[in-house]
Structure formats: structure tokens, C-alpha cells
Tab-separated table of C-alpha atoms in Angstrom:
chain	number	residue	atom	x	y	z
U	99	UNK	CA	152.403	139.104	198.873
U	100	UNK	CA	150.680	136.249	199.894
U	101	UNK	CA	149.671	133.252	197.498
U	102	UNK	CA	146.014	133.899	198.292
U	103	UNK	CA	146.348	137.208	196.609
U	104	UNK	CA	148.091	135.694	193.413
U	105	UNK	CA	144.931	133.123	193.346
U	106	UNK	CA	142.498	136.257	193.735
U	107	UNK	CA	144.227	137.969	190.928
U	108	UNK	CA	144.371	134.990	188.694
U	109	UNK	CA	140.673	134.170	189.314
U	110	UNK	CA	139.646	137.902	188.474
U	111	UNK	CA	141.550	137.909	185.384
U	112	UNK	CA	139.190	134.776	184.308
U	113	UNK	CA	136.347	137.222	184.773
U	114	UNK	CA	135.568	139.410	181.641
U	115	UNK	CA	135.525	143.054	181.716
U	116	UNK	CA	133.901	144.881	179.094
U	117	UNK	CA	137.291	145.893	177.149
U	118	UNK	CA	138.479	142.034	177.773
U	119	UNK	CA	135.470	140.291	176.079
U	120	UNK	CA	137.881	139.044	173.241
U	121	UNK	CA	140.315	137.535	175.935
U	122	UNK	CA	137.012	135.910	177.604
U	123	UNK	CA	135.935	134.575	174.303
U	124	UNK	CA	139.170	132.845	173.564
U	125	UNK	CA	139.197	131.450	177.129
U	126	UNK	CA	135.837	130.035	176.538
U	127	UNK	CA	136.798	128.892	173.286
U	128	UNK	CA	139.789	126.900	174.990
U	129	UNK	CA	137.333	125.532	177.529
U	130	UNK	CA	135.157	124.366	174.830
U	131	UNK	CA	137.724	122.773	172.943
U	132	UNK	CA	139.331	121.058	175.889
U	133	UNK	CA	135.648	119.685	176.974
U	134	UNK	CA	135.069	118.540	173.520
U	135	UNK	CA	138.461	116.603	173.376
U	136	UNK	CA	137.788	114.866	176.669
U	137	UNK	CA	134.158	113.939	175.898
U	138	UNK	CA	135.094	112.439	172.465
U	139	UNK	CA	137.781	110.357	174.169
U	140	UNK	CA	135.465	108.917	176.915
U	141	UNK	CA	132.615	108.330	174.209
U	142	UNK	CA	134.876	106.390	171.698
U	143	UNK	CA	136.630	104.487	174.444
U	144	UNK	CA	133.373	103.428	175.931
U	145	UNK	CA	131.888	102.409	172.654
U	146	UNK	CA	135.234	100.442	172.080
U	147	UNK	CA	134.893	99.014	175.438
U	148	UNK	CA	131.165	98.062	174.601
U	149	UNK	CA	132.155	96.115	171.608
U	150	UNK	CA	134.861	94.208	173.397
U	151	UNK	CA	132.421	93.230	175.998
U	152	UNK	CA	129.917	92.198	173.540
U	153	UNK	CA	132.463	90.118	171.750
U	154	UNK	CA	133.443	88.500	174.920
U	155	UNK	CA	129.888	87.890	176.444
U	156	UNK	CA	127.573	87.629	173.564
U	157	UNK	CA	129.477	86.197	170.523
U	158	UNK	CA	132.270	84.256	172.167
U	159	UNK	CA	129.506	83.050	174.680
U	160	UNK	CA	127.809	81.480	171.778
U	161	UNK	CA	130.620	79.582	170.257
U	162	UNK	CA	132.914	76.896	172.309
U	163	UNK	CA	136.051	78.231	173.761
U	164	UNK	CA	137.781	75.240	172.483
U	165	UNK	CA	136.918	71.998	170.647
U	166	UNK	CA	138.524	68.792	170.633
U	167	UNK	CA	138.160	66.474	167.524
U	168	UNK	CA	139.039	62.914	166.580
U	169	UNK	CA	140.822	61.957	163.522
U	170	UNK	CA	137.913	59.417	163.292
U	171	UNK	CA	134.378	59.772	164.615
U	172	UNK	CA	134.350	59.389	168.453
U	173	UNK	CA	132.239	56.370	169.701
U	174	UNK	CA	132.351	57.083	173.410
U	175	UNK	CA	132.272	60.880	173.959
U	176	UNK	CA	130.952	60.427	177.537
U	177	UNK	CA	134.346	59.011	178.546
U	178	UNK	CA	136.301	61.502	176.672
U	179	UNK	CA	134.113	64.339	178.483
U	180	UNK	CA	134.992	62.566	181.696
U	181	UNK	CA	138.718	62.799	181.121
U	182	UNK	CA	138.591	66.442	179.964
U	183	UNK	CA	136.457	67.590	182.701
U	184	UNK	CA	139.028	66.648	185.145
U	185	UNK	CA	141.312	69.636	183.751
U	186	UNK	CA	140.973	72.456	186.483
U	187	UNK	CA	140.230	75.150	183.806
U	188	UNK	CA	137.357	73.163	182.001
U	189	UNK	CA	133.802	74.104	183.398
U	190	UNK	CA	131.706	72.526	180.590
U	191	UNK	CA	131.783	69.631	177.938
U	192	UNK	CA	129.259	68.941	175.272
U	193	UNK	CA	129.306	66.527	172.130
U	194	UNK	CA	129.002	68.119	168.740
U	195	UNK	CA	128.327	66.731	165.240
U	196	UNK	CA	129.180	69.147	162.386
U	197	UNK	CA	128.167	69.270	158.881
U	198	UNK	CA	127.577	71.926	156.014
U	199	UNK	CA	124.716	71.842	153.857
U	200	UNK	CA	121.727	74.196	152.330
U	201	UNK	CA	118.157	74.906	153.642
U	202	UNK	CA	115.652	74.769	151.119
U	203	UNK	CA	112.238	75.945	150.902
U	204	UNK	CA	109.601	76.410	148.120
U	205	UNK	CA	111.740	79.031	146.364
U	206	UNK	CA	114.864	80.028	148.551
U	207	UNK	CA	117.958	78.200	149.295
U	208	UNK	CA	120.724	79.222	151.852
U	209	UNK	CA	123.957	77.693	152.728
U	210	UNK	CA	124.214	77.061	156.363
U	211	UNK	CA	126.518	75.413	159.037
U	212	UNK	CA	124.781	72.660	160.889
U	213	UNK	CA	125.763	71.863	164.489
U	214	UNK	CA	124.451	68.728	166.040
U	215	UNK	CA	124.035	69.373	169.819
U	216	UNK	CA	122.582	67.494	172.932
U	217	UNK	CA	120.552	70.274	174.500
U	218	UNK	CA	121.172	68.705	177.944
U	219	UNK	CA	124.835	69.375	177.732
U	220	UNK	CA	124.882	72.378	175.417
U	221	UNK	CA	123.738	74.812	178.242
U	222	UNK	CA	127.052	73.882	179.805
U	223	UNK	CA	129.080	75.328	177.097
U	224	UNK	CA	127.022	77.943	175.195
U	225	UNK	CA	124.692	81.112	176.229
U	226	UNK	CA	122.548	80.626	173.234
U	227	UNK	CA	119.193	79.573	175.270
U	228	UNK	CA	119.531	83.039	176.738
U	229	UNK	CA	118.760	84.607	173.191
U	230	UNK	CA	115.910	82.289	172.290
U	231	UNK	CA	113.148	84.292	170.867
U	232	UNK	CA	110.549	81.553	170.289
U	233	UNK	CA	110.602	77.772	171.215
U	234	UNK	CA	113.242	76.009	173.456
U	235	UNK	CA	116.687	74.282	172.968
U	236	UNK	CA	115.056	71.290	174.731
U	237	UNK	CA	112.646	71.010	171.745
U	238	UNK	CA	115.307	69.374	170.034
U	239	UNK	CA	114.479	66.043	170.906
U	240	UNK	CA	116.415	63.050	169.207
U	241	UNK	CA	114.159	61.493	166.522
U	242	UNK	CA	111.808	64.378	166.125
U	243	UNK	CA	114.269	66.129	163.715
U	244	UNK	CA	113.827	69.596	164.903
U	245	UNK	CA	115.748	72.434	163.871
U	246	UNK	CA	116.572	76.037	165.435
U	247	UNK	CA	117.678	78.739	163.385
U	248	UNK	CA	118.420	82.445	163.726
U	249	UNK	CA	115.477	84.710	163.679
U	250	UNK	CA	116.540	86.591	160.662
U	251	UNK	CA	117.160	83.546	158.679
U	252	UNK	CA	113.898	82.207	159.485
U	253	UNK	CA	112.187	85.357	158.353
U	254	UNK	CA	114.497	85.378	155.099
U	255	UNK	CA	113.055	81.673	154.387
U	256	UNK	CA	109.486	82.791	155.354
U	257	UNK	CA	109.215	80.222	158.067
U	258	UNK	CA	107.284	80.182	161.239
U	259	UNK	CA	107.252	77.530	164.061
U	260	UNK	CA	105.945	74.390	163.278
U	261	UNK	CA	106.834	74.655	159.434
U	262	UNK	CA	108.990	72.291	157.509
U	263	UNK	CA	112.190	72.901	155.662
U	264	UNK	CA	114.365	70.665	153.735
U	265	UNK	CA	118.162	70.394	154.859
U	266	UNK	CA	120.176	69.090	151.673
U	267	UNK	CA	123.769	67.531	152.351
U	268	UNK	CA	126.535	67.706	149.852
U	269	UNK	CA	126.830	63.741	149.704
U	270	UNK	CA	125.193	61.952	147.141
U	271	UNK	CA	123.056	58.797	147.212
U	272	UNK	CA	123.183	56.173	144.505
U	273	UNK	CA	119.591	54.851	143.858
U	274	UNK	CA	117.771	53.138	141.204
U	275	UNK	CA	116.512	56.458	139.807
U	276	UNK	CA	120.175	57.902	139.677
U	277	UNK	CA	122.464	59.797	141.906
U	278	UNK	CA	120.103	61.848	144.487
U	279	UNK	CA	121.330	64.284	146.955
U	280	UNK	CA	121.005	63.359	150.432
U	281	UNK	CA	118.330	65.518	152.328
U	282	UNK	CA	115.804	65.464	155.073
U	283	UNK	CA	112.614	67.303	156.213
U	284	UNK	CA	113.239	69.169	159.537
U	285	UNK	CA	110.497	70.934	161.429
U	286	UNK	CA	111.306	74.418	162.906
U	287	UNK	CA	110.931	74.048	166.848
U	288	UNK	CA	112.761	77.479	167.861
U	289	UNK	CA	114.295	80.643	166.752
U	290	UNK	CA	117.148	82.916	168.574
U	291	UNK	CA	118.568	86.558	168.052
U	292	UNK	CA	121.993	87.517	168.946
U	293	UNK	CA	121.891	90.847	166.900
U	294	UNK	CA	125.275	89.698	165.360
U	295	UNK	CA	126.454	88.073	161.997
U	296	UNK	CA	127.508	85.015	163.771
U	297	UNK	CA	124.049	83.895	164.244
U	298	UNK	CA	122.882	84.152	160.427
U	299	UNK	CA	124.195	80.890	159.185
U	300	UNK	CA	124.232	79.085	162.456
U	301	UNK	CA	121.722	76.046	162.446
U	302	UNK	CA	121.303	73.609	165.479
U	303	UNK	CA	119.858	70.121	165.217
U	304	UNK	CA	119.704	67.230	167.628
U	305	UNK	CA	123.271	65.496	167.525
U	306	UNK	CA	121.701	62.218	167.179
U	307	UNK	CA	119.557	63.058	164.093
U	308	UNK	CA	122.760	64.912	162.765
U	309	UNK	CA	124.581	61.642	163.262
U	310	UNK	CA	121.562	59.647	161.821
U	311	UNK	CA	121.859	61.782	158.363
U	312	UNK	CA	125.630	61.487	158.307
U	313	UNK	CA	125.226	57.395	158.824
U	314	UNK	CA	127.723	57.594	161.801
U	315	UNK	CA	125.757	55.772	164.167
U	316	UNK	CA	126.063	56.879	167.930
U	317	UNK	CA	129.342	58.532	167.068
U	318	UNK	CA	130.316	62.261	167.214
U	319	UNK	CA	132.826	64.281	165.671
U	320	UNK	CA	134.109	65.823	168.991
U	321	UNK	CA	133.172	67.646	171.944
U	322	UNK	CA	132.910	71.503	172.828
U	323	UNK	CA	134.647	72.823	175.932
U	324	UNK	CA	133.905	75.725	178.079
U	325	UNK	CA	136.827	77.316	180.151
U	326	UNK	CA	136.965	79.557	183.316
U	327	UNK	CA	139.242	81.939	181.206
U	328	UNK	CA	138.621	81.992	177.441
U	329	UNK	CA	142.165	83.519	176.764
U	330	UNK	CA	143.560	80.282	177.834
U	331	UNK	CA	141.839	78.255	175.274
U	332	UNK	CA	144.624	78.086	172.832
U	333	UNK	CA	147.124	76.463	175.466
U	334	UNK	CA	144.486	74.337	177.440
U	335	UNK	CA	142.943	72.938	174.043
U	336	UNK	CA	146.512	71.929	173.110
U	337	UNK	CA	147.382	70.366	176.514
U	338	UNK	CA	144.449	68.451	176.526
U	339	UNK	CA	144.536	67.085	172.834
U	340	UNK	CA	148.184	66.031	173.875
U	341	UNK	CA	147.426	64.432	177.028
U	342	UNK	CA	144.236	62.484	176.300
U	343	UNK	CA	144.532	58.536	175.433
U	344	UNK	CA	144.175	58.326	171.454
U	345	UNK	CA	144.798	60.514	168.655
U	346	UNK	CA	142.711	63.904	168.975
U	347	UNK	CA	143.305	67.495	167.602
U	348	UNK	CA	142.218	70.668	169.032
U	349	UNK	CA	140.763	74.044	167.805
U	350	UNK	CA	139.700	77.152	169.764
U	351	UNK	CA	137.786	80.313	169.283
U	352	UNK	CA	141.018	82.446	168.276
U	353	UNK	CA	141.123	80.587	165.099
U	354	UNK	CA	137.892	81.780	163.787
U	355	UNK	CA	137.268	85.268	166.024
U	356	UNK	CA	140.807	85.865	167.347
U	357	UNK	CA	141.353	88.318	164.376
U	358	UNK	CA	138.426	90.167	165.107
U	359	UNK	CA	139.122	90.459	168.941
U	360	UNK	CA	142.742	91.673	168.187
U	361	UNK	CA	141.524	94.077	165.671
U	362	UNK	CA	139.229	95.708	168.309
U	363	UNK	CA	141.968	96.023	170.734
U	364	UNK	CA	144.151	97.413	167.988
U	365	UNK	CA	141.509	99.970	166.693
U	366	UNK	CA	141.171	100.866	170.464
U	367	UNK	CA	144.696	101.531	171.023
U	368	UNK	CA	145.267	103.486	167.652
U	369	UNK	CA	141.920	105.598	168.128
U	370	UNK	CA	142.813	106.473	171.789
U	371	UNK	CA	146.281	107.746	170.481
U	372	UNK	CA	144.563	109.908	167.898
U	373	UNK	CA	142.046	111.333	170.391
U	374	UNK	CA	144.942	112.062	172.955
U	375	UNK	CA	146.443	114.258	170.420
U	376	UNK	CA	143.403	115.844	169.862
U	377	UNK	CA	143.347	116.746	173.549
U	378	UNK	CA	146.769	117.827	173.423
U	379	UNK	CA	146.015	120.272	170.562
U	380	UNK	CA	143.105	121.689	172.762
U	381	UNK	CA	145.627	122.146	175.384
U	382	UNK	CA	147.896	124.114	173.269
U	383	UNK	CA	145.170	126.501	172.817
U	384	UNK	CA	145.557	127.219	176.669
U	385	UNK	CA	149.055	128.323	175.879
U	386	UNK	CA	148.088	130.522	173.026
U	387	UNK	CA	145.459	132.091	175.401
U	388	UNK	CA	147.843	132.602	178.240
U	389	UNK	CA	150.434	134.238	176.152
U	390	UNK	CA	147.953	136.708	174.735
U	391	UNK	CA	146.830	137.528	178.413
U	392	UNK	CA	150.624	138.050	179.336
U	393	UNK	CA	151.023	140.338	176.606
U	394	UNK	CA	147.950	142.260	177.410
U	395	UNK	CA	148.670	142.376	181.127
U	396	UNK	CA	152.351	143.571	180.819
U	397	UNK	CA	151.420	146.768	182.330
U	398	UNK	CA	149.917	144.863	185.614
U	399	UNK	CA	152.715	142.766	185.777
U	400	UNK	CA	155.300	145.592	185.768
U	401	UNK	CA	153.255	147.231	188.567
U	402	UNK	CA	153.372	144.032	190.860
U	403	UNK	CA	157.008	143.751	190.085
U	404	UNK	CA	157.833	147.354	191.353
U	405	UNK	CA	155.752	146.626	194.328
U	406	UNK	CA	158.061	143.908	195.212
U	407	UNK	CA	155.826	140.802	194.298
U	408	UNK	CA	157.918	137.867	193.860
U	409	UNK	CA	158.576	136.091	190.694
U	410	UNK	CA	156.599	132.822	192.067
U	411	UNK	CA	153.804	134.945	193.169
U	412	UNK	CA	153.457	136.466	189.520
U	413	UNK	CA	153.759	133.007	188.030
U	414	UNK	CA	150.997	131.632	190.389
U	415	UNK	CA	148.552	134.110	188.794
U	416	UNK	CA	148.873	132.739	185.233
U	417	UNK	CA	148.987	128.982	186.571
U	418	UNK	CA	145.680	129.777	188.331
U	419	UNK	CA	144.047	131.327	185.264
U	420	UNK	CA	145.146	128.102	183.186
U	421	UNK	CA	144.028	125.797	186.038
U	422	UNK	CA	140.596	127.334	185.843
U	423	UNK	CA	140.449	126.613	182.162
U	424	UNK	CA	141.544	123.351	182.566
U	425	UNK	CA	139.412	122.376	185.689
U	426	UNK	CA	136.124	123.735	183.735
U	427	UNK	CA	137.229	122.068	180.370
U	428	UNK	CA	137.824	118.758	182.237
U	429	UNK	CA	134.614	118.594	184.142
U	430	UNK	CA	132.298	119.688	181.162
U	431	UNK	CA	134.129	117.136	179.120
U	432	UNK	CA	133.600	114.226	181.500
U	433	UNK	CA	129.927	115.229	182.113
U	434	UNK	CA	129.353	115.584	178.290
U	435	UNK	CA	131.096	112.300	177.577
U	436	UNK	CA	129.570	110.278	180.349
U	437	UNK	CA	126.118	111.471	179.265
U	438	UNK	CA	126.664	110.661	175.678
U	439	UNK	CA	128.115	107.356	176.362
U	440	UNK	CA	125.420	106.287	178.694
U	441	UNK	CA	122.540	106.908	175.707
U	442	UNK	CA	124.743	106.112	172.902
U	443	UNK	CA	122.360	103.338	172.250
U	444	UNK	CA	119.401	105.554	172.053
U	445	UNK	CA	121.331	108.072	170.039
U	446	UNK	CA	122.155	105.244	167.250
U	447	UNK	CA	118.672	104.086	167.219
U	448	UNK	CA	117.202	107.528	166.813
U	449	UNK	CA	119.904	108.440	163.950
U	450	UNK	CA	118.778	105.129	162.148
U	451	UNK	CA	115.131	106.072	162.589
U	452	UNK	CA	115.671	109.784	161.032
U	453	UNK	CA	117.808	108.374	158.285
U	454	UNK	CA	115.547	105.166	157.766
U	455	UNK	CA	118.552	102.853	157.375
U	456	UNK	CA	120.859	100.640	159.268
U	457	UNK	CA	124.057	102.362	160.403
U	458	UNK	CA	125.924	99.048	161.602
U	459	UNK	CA	124.598	96.497	159.252
U	460	UNK	CA	128.188	95.774	158.057
U	461	UNK	CA	129.554	95.104	161.463
U	462	UNK	CA	129.365	91.870	163.379
U	463	UNK	CA	127.180	93.497	165.958
U	464	UNK	CA	124.241	95.663	164.577
U	465	UNK	CA	123.744	97.985	167.340
U	466	UNK	CA	125.970	100.410	169.287
U	467	UNK	CA	127.147	99.056	172.639
U	468	UNK	CA	128.707	101.105	175.284
U	469	UNK	CA	130.599	100.564	178.703
U	470	UNK	CA	131.945	103.396	180.800
U	471	UNK	CA	135.046	102.390	182.479
U	472	UNK	CA	135.663	104.811	185.239
U	473	UNK	CA	139.127	104.121	185.886
U	474	UNK	CA	139.553	105.049	182.195
U	475	UNK	CA	137.422	108.344	182.596
U	476	UNK	CA	139.545	109.371	185.697
U	477	UNK	CA	142.822	108.756	184.022
U	478	UNK	CA	141.537	110.813	180.907
U	479	UNK	CA	140.483	113.642	183.347
U	480	UNK	CA	143.793	113.362	185.077
U	481	UNK	CA	145.579	113.621	181.741
U	482	UNK	CA	143.599	116.377	180.474
U	483	UNK	CA	144.097	118.534	183.826
U	484	UNK	CA	147.820	117.479	184.112
U	485	UNK	CA	148.385	118.822	180.549
U	486	UNK	CA	146.437	122.181	181.337
U	487	UNK	CA	148.825	122.752	184.441
U	488	UNK	CA	151.893	121.922	182.237
U	489	UNK	CA	150.513	124.444	179.510
U	490	UNK	CA	150.623	127.217	181.952
U	491	UNK	CA	154.468	127.104	182.766
U	492	UNK	CA	155.878	128.779	179.359
U	493	UNK	CA	153.169	131.627	179.618
U	494	UNK	CA	154.032	132.244	183.460
U	495	UNK	CA	157.717	132.132	182.703
U	496	UNK	CA	157.408	134.634	179.942
U	497	UNK	CA	155.474	136.927	182.747
U	498	UNK	CA	158.129	137.093	185.258
U	499	UNK	CA	160.590	138.013	182.621
U	500	UNK	CA	158.803	141.067	181.607
U	501	UNK	CA	160.791	144.278	182.154
U	502	UNK	CA	159.152	146.745	184.187
U	503	UNK	CA	160.732	149.988	182.500
U	504	UNK	CA	159.976	148.536	178.940
U	505	UNK	CA	156.298	147.629	179.891
U	506	UNK	CA	155.474	150.898	181.581
U	507	UNK	CA	157.248	153.150	179.222
U	508	UNK	CA	153.799	153.861	177.379
U	509	UNK	CA	151.615	153.554	180.136
């Protein structure tokens, strides 16, 4: 018998007859189980890829990849920047003055971390300007004491553009009236929105205004550095701090956000492993389905054997049947998973509107990002289809070991 005849019989077995509707339902359940496993795996990996992308492009685009600080304030940061920019991995350098304080309005107080920046250089190390909702970063002119806040912080404090807010520093001043906290009135000149927790306590002022409040003259605390590869930040920043003339120390993004990034990668790995096991369980349904078919078709198998069909041709019948289930389940799973992953953000917003509550407010990103990696999708499809082929081996082996005399005894 030619192999195409085995293929024909295998395909015919996948179509239900009136008396085989139970087996047809079991085959359909196997296809649905495999499709759901594949689709869930694609959706979850796409979401994890989206979180990884947003962390790299959005969160880590706002913070400097690395920072070089002096043990004392730095009087000539331009010369320091000139030395640093010579490194082949450095693509941008900007000065920074940092301080902690509290923002105070008529009846509200919020703790903040204040970053003094130079707008002309800040664009070389940060993408904050891409997220400006109102105002511009250039409005932070020296001497005007302008301030830029995250949009939710501004709303929480009840501020609009042009209104004044008081910045209070923890340092105290001794005056004839007694010990007074150091404070200064600032004008809100801009707001930004990054849809992440990072920006909630991030406050930006001009570096010269910050230096004036700290009474350090024209000095700065350090410089912020952007690299062509953010994953090289620990090594490059350490090299720079060790090679620069003078005494400096370094810091990089891995100290503040490295744990978050590693947590995302670890969760992606663990969740992928669990979902792969789900796909594997779905494939075992194919094994059970084919074994039931083999037991039901023992008479047909015995007849084919007595007609002189080879073991290979009989095995091919059930391999084809399992392949059909695997192909259909994989195709439907990929289609369903890719569709859900493409519209997961809209689905998330719809669920929030239905439930009337935020679902991701506790996470560092308050929306559900997604990025479909088609290489991963093809790998998932190949993995599911390969398991489906392997699942046919044992039932096909049982089929060819059917005893014709025993099978035809009661026919």
C-alpha cells in the first residue's frame, strides 16, 4: 500500500461519522487544549517582553545609565565632561545637583527627590522631554526658580502652570528669630507623565538654582552619563571613576533598578517554564485520544494487516491523525495568541472600565504593554508541533502490535 493511502485513511479518521461523534469531540477537545496552551504562552511572553521593553526604553530612558560623583563638589564639571566623553561607549554627559526635600502647598506636603539639571545638556542623557505634557524643559532657566513635576504629583498638590510652590530643605538656618528651615518659592513651569512610579517623586529644577539653594556656588555634585549600551554601565562607570584625574566614585542604574530588571527576566523564565508544562499536558491529551482511537479501530487495523499492509503504513495512519490535531491546535493557538497580544492594552483598559478600578496601580508601569517576538512565536509553534508528532509514536506503536486474530474474533 502506498503511503498516500495511509494519509487518506488517517485524514478520514479525523472526520466524524455518526457513531464516532464521541471520538470527534475528544479530538476537538485536544485541539482546543493545545490551542489554548499555545495562545496563553504567546500572550504571557508578549506581555513580559513589553514590560522588558518599557523598562529599557521608558524607565531606564529617564534615569541616567551611570553617574560620576566627586567626594567633594565639582567646580569644573565641563572639564570632567570633556574627559568622560572621550570614552567610546559614552554618548552624552550632563551636570547634576541632587537634594532631598519637601514640596509644600497651602495644606499638603510631599517628600521629593530634587534633581538640578541643565536643560541644554539634559537632552543628551534623558528622554524626559518626550513625556512633557505641559511646558518645556527649556523653561527651567537659571534664576527664575522654575520647577517641573510629574503630572499626578501636580494634580495631587492642586497645582497648575504658573502657580507657586514651596520647596523645603532639611537644612536649617540660624536667624535672629531662631532656627528656621531653608525654603524657596518655585514656579511650576512644566509637567510630564511617564505612567510609571518612577516619576511620582521626581522633581527637576535648574542646576544653578539648586546650587544656589545649597550654597555651593557654581559647583555640581556630579555628572550624569548615557552609554550606547546600558548593560555596560557597571563596568564603564567603574572604569571612568578609576581613570579620571582626581577622586571620584560611580553609580549606575543597576543599583536602583537592577533588581526590578532581573525580577522581570526571572519571572519571564519561570512563567515560560510553567506554561510549557501546560502545553505538554495538552499534548498528552493527544496521546490519550489516539490510544482510544487505536482501541476502537482494532478491527480495521487487523483487516489492514491481513491485507498485507506494512507496519510503517499502519503507523503512518495514526501519525497523520495526530499531526492534524497538532497542526490545527498550533495554528489556532498562534492566531488567537497573536490577536490577544496585539490588543491586550485595549482589553486591559476595557476591563478597568468595567470594574471601575485600576488593575496595575501597584506596579511600576500602570498599563499593560505588549511586544510580539515572532521568533519566540515560531519557536512556540515549532515546539508544540514537535510534541504533537512525538505524542503519536506510542499510540502508533500499539496499533502495529495489534493481534489480527484476537482483534477479529468478535467481528
